[in-house]
Coordinates of C-alpha atoms in Angstrom, one line a residue:
M1312 CA 13.4 40.2 7.8
A1313 CA 13.8 37.1 5.7
E1314 CA 12.3 33.9 7.2
P1315 CA 13.9 30.6 6.4
I1316 CA 12.1 27.6 4.9
I1317 CA 13.3 24.7 7.0
M1318 CA 13.7 21.0 6.1
P1319 CA 11.1 19.7 8.6
K1320 CA 11.4 16.7 10.9
L1321 CA 8.6 14.3 9.9
G1322 CA 9.3 11.5 12.3
F1323 CA 11.2 10.7 15.5
D1324 CA 14.0 9.0 13.5
M1325 CA 14.2 11.3 10.5
A1326 CA 17.6 12.9 10.1
E1327 CA 17.4 14.1 6.5
G1328 CA 15.2 14.3 3.5
T1329 CA 15.6 14.4 -0.3
L1330 CA 14.1 17.3 -2.1
I1331 CA 12.1 15.9 -5.0
N1332 CA 10.9 19.1 -6.5
W1333 CA 9.8 22.7 -5.7
T1334 CA 6.2 23.7 -6.5
V1335 CA 7.0 27.4 -6.1
E1336 CA 9.4 29.8 -7.8
T1337 CA 11.6 32.6 -6.7
G1338 CA 9.5 35.8 -6.6
Q1339 CA 6.2 34.0 -6.0
E1340 CA 3.9 35.1 -3.3
I1341 CA 3.0 32.3 -0.8
N1342 CA 0.7 32.0 2.2
K1343 CA 0.8 29.8 5.2
G1344 CA -0.4 26.3 4.4
D1345 CA 0.6 26.5 0.7
V1346 CA 2.3 23.4 -0.7
I1347 CA 5.8 24.5 -1.6
A1348 CA 7.8 21.3 -2.2
E1349 CA 7.8 17.5 -2.3
I1350 CA 10.4 15.7 -0.2
E1351 CA 11.2 12.0 0.1
T1352 CA 11.9 10.6 3.5
D1353 CA 12.9 7.1 4.4
K1354 CA 9.2 6.3 4.6
A1355 CA 7.3 8.2 2.0
T1356 CA 7.1 11.1 -0.5
I1357 CA 5.3 13.9 1.3
E1358 CA 4.1 17.4 0.3
I1359 CA 5.5 20.1 2.5
E1360 CA 3.3 23.1 3.5
T1361 CA 4.9 26.4 4.3
T1362 CA 4.6 27.8 7.9
V1363 CA 5.6 31.4 6.7
E1364 CA 4.1 33.8 4.2
G1365 CA 5.5 36.4 1.9
T1366 CA 7.6 36.4 -1.3
V1367 CA 10.0 33.5 -2.1
L1368 CA 13.4 35.2 -2.1
S1369 CA 15.6 32.2 -2.8
L1370 CA 15.5 28.4 -3.2
L1371 CA 18.8 27.0 -1.9
A1372 CA 18.3 23.3 -2.5
E1373 CA 18.0 21.5 -5.8
P1374 CA 15.9 18.5 -6.7
G1375 CA 17.9 15.5 -5.7
D1376 CA 19.7 17.1 -2.9
I1377 CA 19.8 15.3 0.5
V1378 CA 19.3 17.9 3.2
A1379 CA 19.6 17.5 7.0
V1380 CA 16.6 18.2 9.2
G1381 CA 16.6 21.8 10.5
T1382 CA 18.6 23.1 7.5
S1383 CA 17.3 26.2 5.6
I1384 CA 16.4 25.2 2.0
G1385 CA 15.1 28.6 1.0
Y1386 CA 14.0 32.1 2.3
V1387 CA 10.8 34.1 2.3
G1388 CA 10.5 37.8 3.0
E1389 CA 9.3 41.1 1.6
P1390 CA 9.5 41.8 -2.2
G1391 CA 13.0 43.2 -3.0
E1392 CA 14.5 42.0 0.3
E1393 CA 17.9 40.4 0.0
A1394 CA 18.1 36.7 1.1
P1395 CA 21.0 35.5 3.2
E1396 CA 23.9 33.9 1.3
D1397 CA 23.8 30.2 0.4
G1398 CA 26.5 29.6 3.0
A1399 CA 24.0 30.3 5.8
A1400 CA 21.8 27.5 4.6
A1401 CA 23.3 24.7 6.6
A1402 CA 24.1 26.8 9.7
A1403 CA 21.2 25.4 11.6
A1404 CA 22.4 21.9 11.3
E1405 CA 26.2 22.0 11.0
P1406 CA 27.1 23.0 14.6
A1407 CA 25.6 19.8 15.7
E1408 CA 28.3 17.7 14.1
E1409 CA 31.1 18.2 16.6
P1410 CA 28.9 18.0 19.7
A1411 CA 27.4 14.8 18.3
E1412 CA 30.9 13.3 18.2
E1413 CA 31.7 14.5 21.7
A1414 CA 28.5 12.8 22.9
A1415 CA 29.3 9.5 21.2
P1416 CA 30.4 7.7 24.4
A1417 CA 26.9 8.2 25.8
A1418 CA 25.1 7.2 22.6
E1419 CA 24.2 3.7 23.9
A1420 CA 22.9 5.0 27.2
A1421 CA 20.4 7.5 25.8
P1422 CA 19.0 8.8 22.5
A1423 CA 21.0 11.6 20.9
P1424 CA 19.9 15.1 21.6
A1425 CA 17.7 16.9 19.1
A1426 CA 20.6 19.0 17.8
A1427 CA 22.7 16.0 17.1
Q1428 CA 19.9 14.3 15.2
A1429 CA 19.6 17.3 12.9
A1430 CA 23.2 16.9 11.7
P1431 CA 24.0 15.0 8.5
A1432 CA 23.8 11.4 9.8
A1433 CA 26.7 9.1 9.2
R1434 CA 24.9 6.3 11.0
D1435 CA 22.3 5.9 8.3
G1436 CA 24.9 5.7 5.5
H1437 CA 23.9 9.0 3.9
D1438 CA 26.4 11.3 5.5
S1439 CA 28.0 13.9 3.2
A1440 CA 30.9 14.8 5.5
L1441 CA 34.3 13.9 4.2
P1442 CA 37.8 14.3 5.7
G1443 CA 38.7 18.0 5.6
G1444 CA 35.2 19.2 6.1
V1445 CA 34.0 18.6 2.5
K1446 CA 30.3 17.7 2.2
A1447 CA 28.9 15.7 -0.7
S1448 CA 25.8 13.7 -1.5
P1449 CA 26.1 9.9 -1.7
I1450 CA 25.7 10.0 -5.4
A1451 CA 28.3 12.7 -5.8
R1452 CA 30.7 10.7 -3.6
R1453 CA 30.2 7.6 -5.7
I1454 CA 30.7 9.3 -9.0
A1455 CA 33.8 11.1 -7.7
E1456 CA 35.3 7.8 -6.6
E1457 CA 34.6 6.2 -10.0
K1458 CA 36.2 9.1 -11.8
G1459 CA 39.1 9.5 -9.4
I1460 CA 38.1 13.1 -8.5
D1461 CA 39.3 14.7 -5.4
L1462 CA 36.2 16.2 -3.9
S1463 CA 38.1 18.8 -2.0
R1464 CA 38.8 20.4 -5.4
V1465 CA 35.1 20.5 -6.4
M1466 CA 33.1 23.7 -5.8
G1467 CA 29.8 22.7 -4.2
S1468 CA 26.6 24.4 -5.4
G1469 CA 24.3 22.7 -2.8
P1470 CA 23.2 24.1 0.5
G1471 CA 26.1 25.2 2.6
G1472 CA 28.5 24.5 -0.3
R1473 CA 27.6 20.9 -0.4
V1474 CA 28.8 19.0 -3.5
V1475 CA 25.9 17.5 -5.5
K1476 CA 25.8 15.2 -8.4
K1477 CA 25.9 17.9 -11.1
D1478 CA 29.0 19.5 -9.5
V1479 CA 31.0 16.3 -9.9
E1480 CA 29.6 15.5 -13.4
D1481 CA 30.6 19.1 -14.6
F1482 CA 34.1 18.9 -13.0
P1483 CA 36.8 18.4 -15.7
V1484 CA 38.2 15.0 -15.1
E1485 CA 41.5 15.9 -16.8
E1486 CA 42.1 18.5 -14.1
A1487 CA 41.6 16.1 -11.3
P1488 CA 44.9 14.7 -10.0
A1489 CA 45.0 11.3 -8.6
A1490 CA 43.8 11.3 -5.0
P1491 CA 46.6 10.8 -2.5
A1492 CA 46.7 7.5 -0.6
A1493 CA 44.2 7.6 2.2
A1494 CA 45.5 7.7 5.7
P1495 CA 44.5 4.8 7.9
A1496 CA 40.9 5.3 8.9
A1497 CA 40.3 6.2 12.5
P1498 CA 38.4 3.6 14.5
P1499 CA 34.6 4.3 14.4
Q1500 CA 33.1 6.0 17.4
A1501 CA 30.1 4.6 19.1
G1502 CA 27.9 7.5 17.8
D1503 CA 28.9 6.8 14.2
L1504 CA 27.2 3.4 14.0
P1505 CA 23.6 2.4 14.2
P1506 CA 22.5 0.4 17.2
V1507 CA 21.9 -2.6 14.9
K1508 CA 23.5 -2.4 11.5
P1509 CA 23.4 -5.6 9.5
T1510 CA 26.4 -6.6 7.5
T1511 CA 25.6 -6.9 3.8
P1512 CA 27.8 -9.4 2.0
T1513 CA 29.6 -8.2 -1.1
W1514 CA 28.7 -10.3 -4.2
G1515 CA 31.8 -9.3 -6.2
E1516 CA 32.3 -6.4 -8.6
F1517 CA 29.3 -4.7 -10.1
P1518 CA 28.7 -6.1 -13.5
T1519 CA 29.3 -4.0 -16.6
G1520 CA 28.3 -4.2 -20.2
P1521 CA 25.6 -3.1 -22.7
D1522 CA 23.0 -5.5 -21.2
V1523 CA 23.4 -4.1 -17.6
E1524 CA 21.6 -1.0 -16.3
A1525 CA 22.8 0.5 -13.0
V1526 CA 19.8 1.7 -11.1
E1527 CA 20.2 4.0 -8.0
L1528 CA 18.1 2.8 -5.2
S1529 CA 15.8 5.4 -3.6
R1530 CA 16.2 6.4 0.0
M1531 CA 13.0 4.6 0.7
R1532 CA 14.2 1.4 -0.9
V1533 CA 17.5 1.5 1.0
R1534 CA 15.7 2.2 4.3
I1535 CA 13.2 -0.6 3.7
G1536 CA 16.0 -3.0 3.0
D1537 CA 18.1 -1.9 6.0
R1538 CA 15.2 -2.0 8.4
L1539 CA 13.9 -5.4 7.3
V1540 CA 17.3 -7.0 7.3
Q1541 CA 17.7 -5.8 10.9
S1542 CA 14.3 -7.2 11.7
K1543 CA 15.1 -10.7 10.3
Q1544 CA 18.6 -10.6 11.9
Y1545 CA 17.6 -9.5 15.4
V1546 CA 13.9 -10.2 15.9
P1547 CA 13.1 -13.8 16.7
H1548 CA 10.0 -14.3 14.4
F1549 CA 7.5 -17.1 14.7
Y1550 CA 4.4 -17.6 12.6
V1551 CA 0.9 -18.8 13.2
T1552 CA -1.4 -19.5 10.2
T1553 CA -5.2 -20.0 10.1
E1554 CA -7.8 -20.4 7.4
I1555 CA -10.9 -18.3 7.6
D1556 CA -14.4 -18.9 6.1
M1557 CA -15.1 -15.5 4.5
G1558 CA -18.5 -16.3 3.2
A1559 CA -20.5 -14.4 5.8
A1560 CA -18.0 -11.4 5.8
L1561 CA -18.3 -11.0 2.0
E1562 CA -22.1 -11.2 2.2
L1563 CA -22.2 -8.6 4.9
R1564 CA -19.9 -6.4 2.8
R1565 CA -22.2 -6.8 -0.2
Q1566 CA -25.3 -5.8 1.8
L1567 CA -23.6 -2.8 3.4
N1568 CA -22.2 -1.5 0.1
D1569 CA -25.6 -1.9 -1.6
S1570 CA -26.9 0.6 0.9
I1571 CA -24.0 3.1 0.5
E1572 CA -24.3 5.5 -2.4
D1573 CA -21.0 7.3 -1.9
S1574 CA -18.3 5.1 -3.6
A1575 CA -15.6 6.7 -1.4
S1576 CA -17.3 5.2 1.6
K1577 CA -17.8 1.7 0.3
I1578 CA -16.2 -1.0 2.5
S1579 CA -13.4 -3.2 1.3
V1580 CA -12.4 -6.7 2.5
N1581 CA -9.3 -5.0 3.9
D1582 CA -11.5 -2.7 6.0
L1583 CA -13.2 -5.8 7.6
I1584 CA -9.8 -7.3 8.3
V1585 CA -8.4 -4.1 9.9
K1586 CA -11.5 -3.8 12.1
A1587 CA -11.5 -7.5 13.1
A1588 CA -7.7 -7.4 14.0
A1589 CA -8.2 -4.2 16.0
L1590 CA -11.0 -5.8 18.1
A1591 CA -8.9 -8.9 18.6
L1592 CA -5.9 -6.9 19.8
R1593 CA -8.1 -5.5 22.6
Q1594 CA -8.0 -9.0 24.1
Y1595 CA -4.2 -9.6 23.5
P1596 CA -2.4 -6.3 24.3
N1597 CA 1.0 -7.9 24.2
L1598 CA 0.6 -8.0 20.4
N1599 CA -0.3 -4.3 20.4
S1600 CA 3.0 -3.2 21.8
H1601 CA 6.6 -2.1 21.0
Y1602 CA 9.6 -3.9 22.2
Y1603 CA 12.4 -1.8 23.8
G1604 CA 15.1 -4.1 25.2
D1605 CA 14.1 -5.0 28.8
K1606 CA 10.7 -3.1 28.6
L1607 CA 7.5 -3.5 26.6
A1608 CA 5.5 -0.5 25.7
R1609 CA 1.8 -1.7 25.7
Y1610 CA -0.6 0.8 24.1
S1611 CA -4.2 1.5 25.1
R1612 CA -4.8 2.9 21.6
I1613 CA -4.9 0.4 18.7
N1614 CA -3.5 2.0 15.7
I1615 CA -3.2 -0.3 12.7
G1616 CA -0.5 0.3 10.1
I1617 CA -1.8 -0.6 6.6
A1618 CA 1.0 -1.5 4.1
V1619 CA 0.5 0.3 0.8
A1620 CA 2.4 -0.6 -2.3
L1621 CA 3.5 2.5 -4.3
E1622 CA 3.6 2.8 -8.1
G1623 CA 7.1 2.2 -9.4
G1624 CA 8.1 0.3 -6.2
G1625 CA 8.3 1.2 -2.6
L1626 CA 6.1 0.7 0.4
V1627 CA 4.6 2.9 3.0
N1628 CA 2.5 2.2 6.1
V1629 CA -0.5 4.5 6.7
T1630 CA -2.0 4.5 10.1
A1631 CA -5.7 3.8 11.0
Y1632 CA -5.8 5.4 14.4
D1633 CA -8.2 3.9 17.1
A1634 CA -9.4 1.3 14.5
D1635 CA -11.2 -0.6 17.2
K1636 CA -13.3 2.3 18.2
T1637 CA -14.0 3.8 14.8
A1638 CA -17.2 2.9 13.0
L1639 CA -16.7 0.5 10.1
G1640 CA -18.0 3.0 7.5
T1641 CA -15.9 5.9 8.8
L1642 CA -12.9 3.6 9.0
A1643 CA -13.4 2.6 5.4
A1644 CA -13.7 6.2 4.2
Q1645 CA -10.6 7.2 6.1
N1646 CA -8.5 4.2 4.9
R1647 CA -9.5 4.8 1.2
D1648 CA -8.6 8.5 1.5
M1649 CA -5.2 7.8 3.1
I1650 CA -4.3 5.0 0.7
T1651 CA -5.1 7.1 -2.3
R1652 CA -3.1 10.1 -1.1
A1653 CA -0.2 7.8 -0.2
R1654 CA 0.0 6.6 -3.7
E1655 CA -0.2 10.2 -5.0
G1656 CA 2.6 11.3 -2.7
K1657 CA 0.2 13.5 -0.7
V1658 CA 0.2 11.7 2.6
R1659 CA 0.4 13.8 5.7
P1660 CA 3.3 13.3 8.2
H1661 CA 1.1 12.0 11.1
E1662 CA -0.5 9.5 8.8
I1663 CA 2.7 7.4 8.5
E1664 CA 3.6 7.4 12.2
G1665 CA 2.2 5.9 15.3
S1666 CA 1.2 2.4 14.3
T1667 CA 1.1 -0.2 17.0
F1668 CA 0.5 -3.3 14.8
S1669 CA 0.6 -3.8 11.0
I1670 CA -1.3 -5.6 8.3
S1671 CA -0.1 -6.5 4.8
N1672 CA -2.8 -7.6 2.4
L1673 CA -1.8 -9.2 -0.9
G1674 CA -5.2 -10.6 -1.5
P1675 CA -5.9 -8.1 -4.4
Y1676 CA -2.9 -9.7 -6.2
D1677 CA -4.5 -13.2 -6.0
V1678 CA -1.8 -14.4 -3.6
D1679 CA -2.9 -17.5 -1.7
H1680 CA -0.5 -17.2 1.3
F1681 CA 2.6 -15.4 2.5
I1682 CA 4.4 -14.3 5.6
A1683 CA 5.4 -10.8 6.4
I1684 CA 8.5 -9.4 8.2
I1685 CA 7.8 -7.5 11.5
N1686 CA 8.3 -3.8 11.4
P1687 CA 10.3 -3.0 14.5
P1688 CA 9.7 -2.0 17.3
E1689 CA 6.2 -3.4 16.7
A1690 CA 5.5 -6.9 18.1
G1691 CA 3.6 -8.3 15.2
I1692 CA 2.3 -8.1 11.6
L1693 CA -0.6 -9.9 9.9
A1694 CA -0.2 -11.2 6.4
V1695 CA -3.4 -11.8 4.5
G1696 CA -4.0 -13.7 1.2
S1697 CA -6.9 -13.7 -1.2
A1698 CA -10.4 -15.1 -0.4
Q1699 CA -10.8 -18.0 -2.9
K1700 CA -13.5 -20.5 -3.8
V1701 CA -12.3 -23.9 -2.7
P1702 CA -13.9 -27.3 -2.2
V1703 CA -14.9 -27.9 1.4
V1704 CA -16.4 -30.6 3.5
L1705 CA -19.8 -29.5 4.8
E1706 CA -21.3 -30.4 8.2
D1707 CA -23.1 -33.4 6.7
D1708 CA -19.8 -34.7 5.3
T1709 CA -20.7 -33.8 1.8
L1710 CA -18.6 -31.8 -0.5
G1711 CA -19.4 -28.1 -1.3
V1712 CA -17.9 -24.8 -2.3
G1713 CA -16.6 -22.4 0.3
I1714 CA -14.7 -19.1 0.3
R1715 CA -11.6 -19.4 2.3
M1716 CA -8.8 -16.9 3.2
K1717 CA -5.4 -17.7 4.7
A1718 CA -3.9 -15.4 7.2
T1719 CA -0.6 -15.6 9.0
V1720 CA 0.6 -13.5 12.0
S1721 CA 4.3 -13.0 12.5
V1722 CA 5.1 -12.4 16.2
D1723 CA 8.3 -11.3 18.1
H1724 CA 9.0 -14.3 20.3
R1725 CA 10.5 -11.9 22.9
V1726 CA 7.1 -10.4 23.4
S1727 CA 4.7 -13.4 23.1
D1728 CA 4.5 -17.1 22.7
G1729 CA 2.7 -19.5 20.3
A1730 CA -0.3 -20.1 22.5
E1731 CA -1.2 -16.4 22.8
A1732 CA -0.7 -15.8 19.0
A1733 CA -2.9 -18.8 18.3
E1734 CA -5.6 -17.5 20.5
F1735 CA -5.4 -14.1 18.8
M1736 CA -5.8 -15.8 15.4
K1737 CA -8.7 -17.8 16.7
L1738 CA -10.5 -14.7 17.8
L1739 CA -9.7 -13.0 14.5
K1740 CA -11.2 -16.0 12.7
D1741 CA -14.3 -15.9 14.9
L1742 CA -14.9 -12.2 14.3
L1743 CA -14.6 -12.5 10.5
E1744 CA -16.8 -15.7 10.4
S1745 CA -19.5 -13.9 12.6
P1746 CA -19.0 -10.4 11.2
M1747 CA -22.0 -8.7 12.7
R1748 CA -19.8 -8.1 15.7
L1749 CA -17.7 -5.7 13.6
L1750 CA -20.7 -3.4 13.5
I1751 CA -21.2 -3.1 17.2

């Protein structure tokens, strides 16, 4: 019997993913654990491994398609076996649409059930459902609106008959009658809206002309923007900055790296910062927490999210689990491996989840100082600049040259106050200025 290839759920808040490309073909033999596709989530581009084995009977989704979690995107079975029709592809997710609407009044009281989360999600702005039951990708919907195409007349070639970009582009415009005047929109239901959805102002009509290029934002870019606008709009940030003497830390790093032959295990400045922050968080658990309305989830494990810039734009946080307990050399090797794979689009799902505090380091870009936006529901994020040679006043009041690094912690004022954040930064400074404690 044919087994479906399912769009996986790679995070508690993932509702859909974009298929980037298939790495297998119809008729190909695959085994459990083989990489079969790359998908883009709101957080990263991830390689998907198959959980079934056999012959690829059909591939139902096309590159660029946005597919709901739980939807069949292909089938695997015995050679010569007939795969279910395309119309069955969305069956796993579609039944959740109506129940989700019925459950809307309770949406504020409790999280939506799993089935509802698997449905195409209107609340994230990527819904493909249109009046009359027509389903279309956001790009297809935009192109249809620009060309005046009635999507109910377009035959969809995506999973479950979903209208994708190519369907709209191939539809003869001259055959498309003007769309009838839209009926007054029904008032939105509670379940249709995100808990906190910032209102983005409209800056007028999109400019046109030969000197203007219209660039579609990726799902990741849109998600980053939405999430950080929400953070700045709803999280009361405050900031504490300190300057750290990095001379001893850099000397320790040099000595350690001189004794390490494997280049993959060499220690970076960022590894020292991650380790020091993790040890400091032991003493200030409020900063190692998540904010949930009237409750604070304080974590015994210290999992540091490390912001990684991606080639071509975008950002992903990889997670250094138990950073306070992990030996510095092991931490360095793990961090280097995760960061490299994140930039190659080969990060594993669990490596971009579970962070309890984040660090953004722009030191490698010769940035002196900056502040970072908190990644909700985390309570804080540390922004680190470069270690620079600067003139300093020595203990005997003479001038000398020192190596200084500025660091700023952004903290949710609902969780902590200035004094606690200042004490955290003082301990971080002490650990980096007396770095032998990072080896204990």
